[in-house]
CSV table of C-alpha atoms and ligand atoms in Angstrom, one decimal:
chain,number,residue,atom,x,y,z
A,139,MET,CA,27.6,135.9,-16.9
A,140,LEU,CA,27.3,135.8,-13.1
A,141,ILE,CA,26.0,138.7,-11.0
A,142,VAL,CA,27.2,138.5,-7.4
A,143,MET,CA,24.9,140.3,-5.0
A,144,LYS,CA,26.2,141.9,-1.7
A,145,ASN,CA,25.9,140.0,1.5
A,146,ASP,CA,23.1,142.2,2.7
A,147,ALA,CA,21.2,142.5,-0.6
A,148,THR,CA,17.5,142.3,0.1
A,149,GLU,CA,15.1,139.9,-1.7
A,150,ALA,CA,13.5,142.9,-3.4
A,151,GLN,CA,16.9,144.1,-4.7
A,152,ILE,CA,17.7,140.6,-6.0
A,153,GLN,CA,14.3,140.4,-7.7
A,154,ASN,CA,14.9,143.8,-9.4
A,155,VAL,CA,18.0,142.5,-11.0
A,156,VAL,CA,16.3,139.3,-12.1
A,157,ASP,CA,13.5,141.4,-13.7
A,158,ALA,CA,16.1,143.6,-15.5
A,159,ILE,CA,17.8,140.6,-16.9
A,160,GLU,CA,14.6,139.0,-18.1
A,161,LYS,CA,13.6,142.2,-19.8
A,162,LEU,CA,16.6,141.7,-22.0
A,163,SER,CA,15.1,138.3,-23.0
A,164,LEU,CA,17.8,136.5,-21.1
A,165,THR,CA,17.4,133.8,-18.4
A,166,ALA,CA,18.2,134.6,-14.8
A,167,GLU,CA,18.6,132.0,-12.2
A,168,LYS,CA,18.9,132.8,-8.5
A,169,LEU,CA,21.7,130.9,-6.9
A,170,PRO,CA,21.5,131.3,-3.1
A,171,GLY,CA,24.8,130.6,-1.4
A,172,ALA,CA,25.9,130.4,2.2
A,173,GLN,CA,27.2,134.0,2.2
A,174,ARG,CA,25.3,135.7,-0.6
A,175,THR,CA,23.1,135.2,-3.5
A,176,ALA,CA,24.4,135.1,-7.1
A,177,ILE,CA,22.4,135.4,-10.3
A,178,GLY,CA,23.4,133.2,-13.2
A,179,VAL,CA,22.6,134.7,-16.6
A,180,THR,CA,22.3,132.5,-19.6
A,181,GLY,CA,21.1,133.0,-23.1
A,182,ASN,CA,23.5,135.8,-23.9
A,183,LYS,CA,25.7,135.3,-27.0
A,184,GLU,CA,27.6,138.6,-26.4
A,185,PHE,CA,28.5,140.5,-23.3
A,186,VAL,CA,25.6,142.2,-21.5
A,187,ASP,CA,26.2,145.9,-20.7
A,188,GLN,CA,27.9,145.6,-17.3
A,189,GLY,CA,27.4,149.3,-16.4
A,190,ARG,CA,23.6,149.1,-16.5
A,191,ILE,CA,23.5,146.1,-14.2
A,192,MET,CA,26.1,147.5,-11.8
A,193,ASN,CA,23.7,150.5,-11.3
A,194,TYR,CA,21.2,148.3,-9.5
A,195,SER,CA,21.4,148.5,-5.7
A,196,GLY,CA,22.7,145.4,-4.0
A,197,VAL,CA,25.0,144.3,-6.8
A,198,LYS,CA,28.5,143.6,-5.7
A,199,GLU,CA,30.3,142.4,-8.9
A,200,ILE,CA,29.8,140.9,-12.3
A,201,ILE,CA,31.8,138.0,-13.4
A,202,HIS,CA,32.0,137.2,-17.1
A,203,VAL,CA,32.2,133.4,-17.6
A,204,THR,CA,34.3,133.3,-20.7
A,205,LYS,CA,34.5,129.5,-20.9
A,206,LYS,CA,32.2,127.6,-23.2
A,207,TYR,CA,30.6,125.7,-20.3
A,208,LYS,CA,28.6,127.7,-17.8
A,209,LEU,CA,26.1,125.7,-15.7
A,210,VAL,CA,28.8,123.1,-14.8
A,211,SER,CA,31.4,125.7,-13.8
A,212,ARG,CA,32.5,126.8,-10.4
A,213,GLU,CA,32.0,130.4,-11.3
A,214,TYR,CA,28.3,129.6,-11.7
A,215,GLN,CA,28.0,127.6,-8.5
A,216,GLN,CA,30.6,127.7,-5.8
A,217,GLU,CA,29.3,124.9,-3.6
A,218,ASP,CA,29.8,121.3,-4.5
A,219,THR,CA,26.8,119.6,-6.1
A,220,LEU,CA,25.6,116.6,-4.0
A,221,VAL,CA,24.0,113.8,-5.9
A,222,GLU,CA,21.9,111.6,-3.7
A,223,ILE,CA,21.0,108.1,-4.9
A,224,ALA,CA,19.6,106.6,-1.8
A,225,GLU,CA,19.8,107.3,2.0
A,226,GLY,CA,23.4,107.5,2.9
A,227,VAL,CA,24.6,107.2,-0.7
A,228,VAL,CA,25.6,110.7,-1.7
A,229,PHE,CA,28.2,111.7,-4.3
A,230,GLY,CA,30.2,114.8,-3.4
A,231,GLY,CA,29.4,114.7,0.3
A,232,GLY,CA,33.0,114.1,1.4
A,233,GLN,CA,32.7,110.3,1.8
A,234,PRO,CA,33.8,108.4,-1.3
A,235,VAL,CA,31.0,106.4,-2.9
A,236,VAL,CA,32.1,102.9,-4.1
A,237,ILE,CA,30.3,101.3,-7.0
A,238,ALA,CA,31.3,97.7,-7.6
A,239,GLY,CA,30.2,94.8,-9.7
A,240,PRO,CA,30.7,92.8,-12.8
A,241,CYS,CA,31.3,94.3,-16.3
A,242,ALA,CA,28.3,92.4,-17.5
A,243,ILE,CA,25.3,90.8,-15.8
A,244,GLU,CA,25.6,87.1,-16.7
A,245,SER,CA,22.9,85.5,-14.6
A,246,TYR,CA,20.7,86.0,-11.5
A,247,GLU,CA,22.9,83.8,-9.4
A,248,GLN,CA,26.1,85.5,-10.5
A,249,LEU,CA,24.7,89.0,-9.8
A,250,LEU,CA,23.2,88.1,-6.4
A,251,GLU,CA,26.4,86.5,-5.2
A,252,ILE,CA,28.4,89.5,-6.2
A,253,ALA,CA,25.9,92.0,-4.8
A,254,LYS,CA,25.9,90.3,-1.4
A,255,ASN,CA,29.7,90.0,-1.2
A,256,ILE,CA,30.5,93.6,-2.3
A,257,LYS,CA,27.8,95.0,0.0
A,258,GLU,CA,29.3,93.1,3.0
A,259,LEU,CA,32.7,94.5,2.1
A,260,GLY,CA,31.4,98.1,2.1
A,261,ALA,CA,30.3,98.9,-1.4
A,262,ASP,CA,27.5,101.5,-1.7
A,263,MET,CA,26.2,100.5,-5.2
A,264,LEU,CA,26.1,97.6,-7.6
A,265,ARG,CA,27.1,98.0,-11.2
A,266,GLY,CA,26.5,95.6,-14.1
A,267,GLY,CA,26.0,96.0,-17.9
A,268,ALA,CA,22.9,94.7,-19.6
A,269,TYR,CA,23.6,96.3,-23.0
A,270,LYS,CA,27.3,96.0,-23.6
A,271,PRO,CA,28.9,98.3,-26.3
A,272,ARG,CA,31.6,95.8,-27.3
A,273,THR,CA,34.3,96.7,-29.7
A,274,SER,CA,33.8,93.4,-31.5
A,275,PRO,CA,30.3,92.3,-32.7
A,276,TYR,CA,31.3,88.7,-31.9
A,277,SER,CA,31.8,89.4,-28.1
A,278,PHE,CA,29.1,88.9,-25.5
A,279,GLN,CA,26.6,91.7,-26.0
A,280,GLY,CA,24.7,91.5,-22.7
A,281,LEU,CA,21.4,90.0,-21.5
A,282,GLU,CA,19.6,93.2,-22.4
A,283,GLU,CA,16.1,93.6,-20.9
A,284,GLU,CA,16.4,90.3,-19.0
A,285,GLY,CA,19.6,91.6,-17.5
A,286,LEU,CA,17.9,94.8,-16.2
A,287,LYS,CA,15.1,92.7,-14.7
A,288,ILE,CA,17.7,90.5,-12.9
A,289,MET,CA,19.4,93.7,-11.7
A,290,LYS,CA,16.1,95.1,-10.2
A,291,LYS,CA,15.4,91.8,-8.4
A,292,VAL,CA,18.9,91.6,-7.0
A,293,SER,CA,18.8,95.3,-6.0
A,294,GLU,CA,15.7,94.5,-3.9
A,295,GLU,CA,17.0,91.3,-2.4
A,296,ALA,CA,20.4,92.6,-1.5
A,297,SER,CA,19.1,96.1,-0.6
A,298,ILE,CA,21.6,97.9,-2.7
A,299,PRO,CA,21.1,100.7,-5.3
A,300,VAL,CA,22.0,99.8,-8.9
A,301,ILE,CA,23.5,101.4,-12.0
A,302,SER,CA,23.7,100.2,-15.6
A,303,GLU,CA,24.7,101.6,-19.0
A,304,ILE,CA,22.1,102.8,-21.5
A,305,THR,CA,23.1,102.6,-25.2
A,306,SER,CA,19.9,103.5,-27.1
A,307,THR,CA,17.0,105.9,-26.8
A,308,ASP,CA,14.8,102.8,-27.4
A,309,ASP,CA,15.4,101.7,-23.8
A,310,LEU,CA,14.6,104.9,-21.9
A,311,GLU,CA,11.5,103.4,-20.3
A,312,LEU,CA,13.2,100.2,-19.2
A,313,PHE,CA,16.1,102.2,-17.5
A,314,SER,CA,13.6,104.5,-15.9
A,315,GLU,CA,11.9,101.6,-14.3
A,316,TYR,CA,14.8,99.3,-13.4
A,317,VAL,CA,17.8,101.3,-12.2
A,318,ASP,CA,18.6,104.0,-9.7
A,319,MET,CA,21.3,105.7,-11.7
A,320,ILE,CA,21.9,105.6,-15.5
A,321,GLN,CA,25.4,105.3,-16.9
A,322,ILE,CA,26.3,107.0,-20.2
A,323,GLY,CA,29.4,105.2,-21.4
A,324,SER,CA,32.6,106.5,-22.9
A,325,ARG,CA,31.5,105.7,-26.5
A,326,ASN,CA,28.3,107.7,-26.1
A,327,MET,CA,29.6,110.8,-24.2
A,328,GLN,CA,28.9,112.9,-27.3
A,329,ASN,CA,25.7,111.2,-28.3
A,330,PHE,CA,23.8,114.3,-27.6
A,331,ASP,CA,20.4,113.0,-28.6
A,332,LEU,CA,20.8,110.1,-26.2
A,333,ILE,CA,22.2,112.1,-23.3
A,334,GLN,CA,19.5,114.8,-23.6
A,335,LYS,CA,16.7,112.2,-23.6
A,336,VAL,CA,18.3,110.4,-20.6
A,337,ALA,CA,18.6,113.8,-18.8
A,338,ALA,CA,14.9,114.5,-19.3
A,339,LEU,CA,14.1,111.4,-17.3
A,340,GLY,CA,15.4,113.3,-14.3
A,341,LYS,CA,17.3,110.3,-12.8
A,342,PRO,CA,20.9,110.6,-11.6
A,343,ILE,CA,23.4,110.1,-14.4
A,344,LEU,CA,27.0,108.8,-14.4
A,345,LEU,CA,28.6,110.5,-17.4
A,346,LYS,CA,31.9,108.7,-18.4
A,347,ARG,CA,34.6,110.6,-20.2
A,348,GLY,CA,35.0,109.8,-23.9
A,349,MET,CA,38.2,108.0,-24.4
A,350,SER,CA,39.6,110.7,-26.7
A,351,SER,CA,37.7,113.7,-25.3
A,352,THR,CA,39.3,116.8,-23.9
A,353,MET,CA,38.2,118.1,-20.5
A,354,GLU,CA,36.3,120.9,-22.3
A,355,GLU,CA,34.4,118.4,-24.4
A,356,PHE,CA,33.6,116.3,-21.3
A,357,LEU,CA,32.3,119.3,-19.4
A,358,LEU,CA,30.3,120.5,-22.4
A,359,ALA,CA,28.6,117.0,-22.5
A,360,ALA,CA,27.6,117.5,-18.9
A,361,GLU,CA,26.4,121.0,-19.7
A,362,TYR,CA,23.8,119.4,-22.1
A,363,ILE,CA,22.4,117.5,-19.1
A,364,LEU,CA,22.3,120.5,-16.8
A,365,LYS,CA,20.8,122.6,-19.5
A,366,GLN,CA,18.0,120.0,-19.8
A,367,GLY,CA,17.2,120.8,-16.1
A,368,ASN,CA,18.7,117.7,-14.6
A,369,PRO,CA,21.4,118.7,-12.0
A,370,ASN,CA,22.1,115.1,-10.9
A,371,VAL,CA,25.3,114.5,-12.8
A,372,VAL,CA,28.3,112.6,-11.6
A,373,LEU,CA,31.4,112.6,-13.9
A,374,CYS,CA,33.7,109.7,-14.3
A,375,GLU,CA,37.3,109.7,-15.4
A,376,ARG,CA,37.8,106.3,-17.0
A,377,GLY,CA,41.2,106.7,-18.8
A,378,ILE,CA,42.1,108.2,-22.1
A,379,ARG,CA,44.0,107.0,-25.2
A,380,THR,CA,47.6,108.1,-25.5
A,381,PHE,CA,50.6,106.9,-27.4
A,382,GLU,CA,51.3,104.4,-24.6
A,383,THR,CA,50.1,100.9,-25.3
A,384,SER,CA,51.4,99.0,-22.3
A,385,THR,CA,48.0,99.5,-20.5
A,386,ARG,CA,44.5,99.8,-21.8
A,387,ASN,CA,44.2,103.5,-21.1
A,388,ILE,CA,45.8,106.2,-19.1
A,389,LEU,CA,43.9,107.4,-16.0
A,390,ASP,CA,44.1,111.1,-16.4
A,391,LEU,CA,44.4,112.3,-12.8
A,392,ASN,CA,45.5,115.8,-14.0
A,393,THR,CA,42.0,116.3,-15.4
A,394,LEU,CA,40.3,114.7,-12.4
A,395,ALA,CA,42.0,117.2,-10.1
A,396,LEU,CA,41.4,120.1,-12.5
A,397,ILE,CA,37.7,119.3,-12.8
A,398,LYS,CA,37.4,119.6,-9.0
A,399,ILE,CA,38.6,123.2,-9.4
A,400,GLU,CA,36.7,124.0,-12.7
A,401,SER,CA,33.4,122.4,-11.8
A,402,HIS,CA,31.1,121.9,-8.9
A,403,LEU,CA,30.0,118.4,-10.1
A,404,PRO,CA,31.2,115.3,-8.3
A,405,ILE,CA,33.7,113.2,-10.2
A,406,ILE,CA,34.6,109.6,-9.6
A,407,ALA,CA,37.4,107.4,-11.1
A,408,ASP,CA,37.2,104.0,-13.0
A,409,PRO,CA,40.5,102.4,-12.3
A,410,SER,CA,39.3,99.1,-14.0
A,411,HIS,CA,38.8,100.4,-17.5
A,412,SER,CA,41.8,102.7,-17.2
A,413,ALA,CA,44.2,99.9,-16.3
A,414,GLY,CA,42.7,97.0,-18.2
A,415,ARG,CA,44.4,94.6,-15.7
A,416,TYR,CA,43.4,93.8,-12.1
A,417,ASP,CA,46.8,94.3,-10.5
A,418,LEU,CA,46.8,98.0,-11.3
A,419,VAL,CA,43.3,98.6,-10.0
A,420,ILE,CA,44.2,99.1,-6.3
A,421,PRO,CA,47.1,101.6,-6.8
A,422,LEU,CA,45.1,103.6,-9.3
A,423,ALA,CA,42.0,103.6,-7.0
A,424,LYS,CA,44.1,104.9,-4.1
A,425,ALA,CA,45.7,107.6,-6.3
A,426,SER,CA,42.3,108.7,-7.4
A,427,ILE,CA,41.0,109.2,-3.9
A,428,ALA,CA,44.2,111.0,-3.0
A,429,CYS,CA,43.5,113.4,-5.9
A,430,GLY,CA,40.1,114.2,-4.6
A,431,ALA,CA,37.8,111.7,-6.4
A,432,ASP,CA,34.3,111.5,-4.9
A,433,GLY,CA,34.2,107.8,-5.4
A,434,LEU,CA,35.1,104.8,-7.6
A,435,ILE,CA,33.5,102.4,-10.0
A,436,VAL,CA,35.3,99.1,-9.9
A,437,GLU,CA,34.8,95.8,-11.7
A,438,VAL,CA,34.4,92.9,-9.3
A,439,HIS,CA,33.6,89.3,-10.4
A,440,ASN,CA,32.9,86.1,-8.4
A,441,ASN,CA,35.2,84.2,-10.8
A,442,PRO,CA,37.2,86.7,-13.0
A,443,LYS,CA,38.8,83.9,-15.0
A,444,GLU,CA,35.4,82.8,-16.4
A,445,ALA,CA,33.9,86.3,-16.8
A,446,LEU,CA,32.1,86.9,-20.1
A,447,CYS,CA,33.5,90.4,-20.2
A,448,ASP,CA,36.6,92.2,-18.9
A,449,GLY,CA,37.8,89.4,-16.7
A,450,ALA,CA,41.4,90.5,-16.9
A,451,GLN,CA,40.6,93.8,-15.1
A,452,SER,CA,38.1,92.4,-12.6
A,453,LEU,CA,38.9,92.1,-8.9
A,454,ASN,CA,37.9,88.9,-7.1
A,455,PHE,CA,36.3,89.3,-3.6
A,456,ASP,CA,39.7,89.0,-1.8
A,457,SER,CA,41.2,91.8,-3.8
A,458,PHE,CA,38.1,93.9,-3.4
A,459,LYS,CA,38.3,93.4,0.3
A,460,SER,CA,41.9,94.5,0.3
A,461,LEU,CA,41.0,97.6,-1.7
A,462,MET,CA,38.3,98.5,0.7
A,463,ASN,CA,40.6,98.0,3.7
A,464,GLN,CA,43.3,100.2,2.1
A,465,LEU,CA,40.8,102.9,1.2
B,746,PEP,C1,31.7,99.9,-18.5
B,746,PEP,O1,31.7,100.7,-17.5
B,746,PEP,O2,31.2,98.8,-18.5
B,746,PEP,C2,32.2,100.5,-19.7
B,746,PEP,C3,31.9,99.9,-20.9
B,746,PEP,O3,33.0,101.5,-19.6
B,746,PEP,P1,33.5,102.7,-20.6
B,746,PEP,O4,32.2,103.3,-21.2
B,746,PEP,O5,34.2,103.6,-19.8
B,746,PEP,O6,34.3,102.0,-21.6
B,747,MN,MN1,33.9,96.5,-18.5
């Protein structure tokens, strides 16, 4: 439930309402806005008696949030959430943030070369997997802790913030030390134990949509993170499974645009994992930005033909340059 206060409501009137809510053993959170303050109420399983609250002076209206998600909803917070990773790298601030890099960290030399090139071409952050959740146990699984150490070194040398995917709660300390933003992959979107423990670290999180998840399930997964007290969540539409088999996944731009209406959280698109092939990445990236995406995460490799992971969908430096120019 959301209690919207009048424009001229005084601090004392706002506090009276907060006290009344807390007396009902519910949680009240003041949400100051540009025009007026709202009070978000959580903890209620049923409707709170509207009449009683309306009697308090300064109350303008009460909005019942009937959806399952609350903290992530636009009703709860009208203004866009901004997630700042470093100076000038802000998701949701109007300027798309571009994350680029290889699917997997393969070596120090490889990552440094990619970092320098993508940075020069305008990328804001470097991606790279150290723990790879591969479909086949026989595929390259990543350099693990060594990969994260390489990433930290490259981040410092190339002066670029970094993001990598966590797959196990065993690695929380490593990720807390070595990366600027932690990625929760598609396969772990509903691994609630993992996402709550990552949320508790307080670091910014990139939450990728489960490949067979509905929008509601996606937003509810983000709700777990916000409920943990970590507001620094960026969503990522990375393509969903449908009956169509001609591409790896289908980039669900409907949901991307709908989430901009439904939620205040920033959302970016991953055209690489959606398409599964490099020659669809640029058109899908442009479509995502046209739909309001707050950024992109794109796989870029110094030598896609030799990549240990996802080479078919990786852009080389020339194509990445073309993408940046077109953006
Ligand atoms: C990735 O970004 O490297 C990745 C594995 O993506 P997803 O979780 O979307 O499959
Ligand atoms: Mn990949």
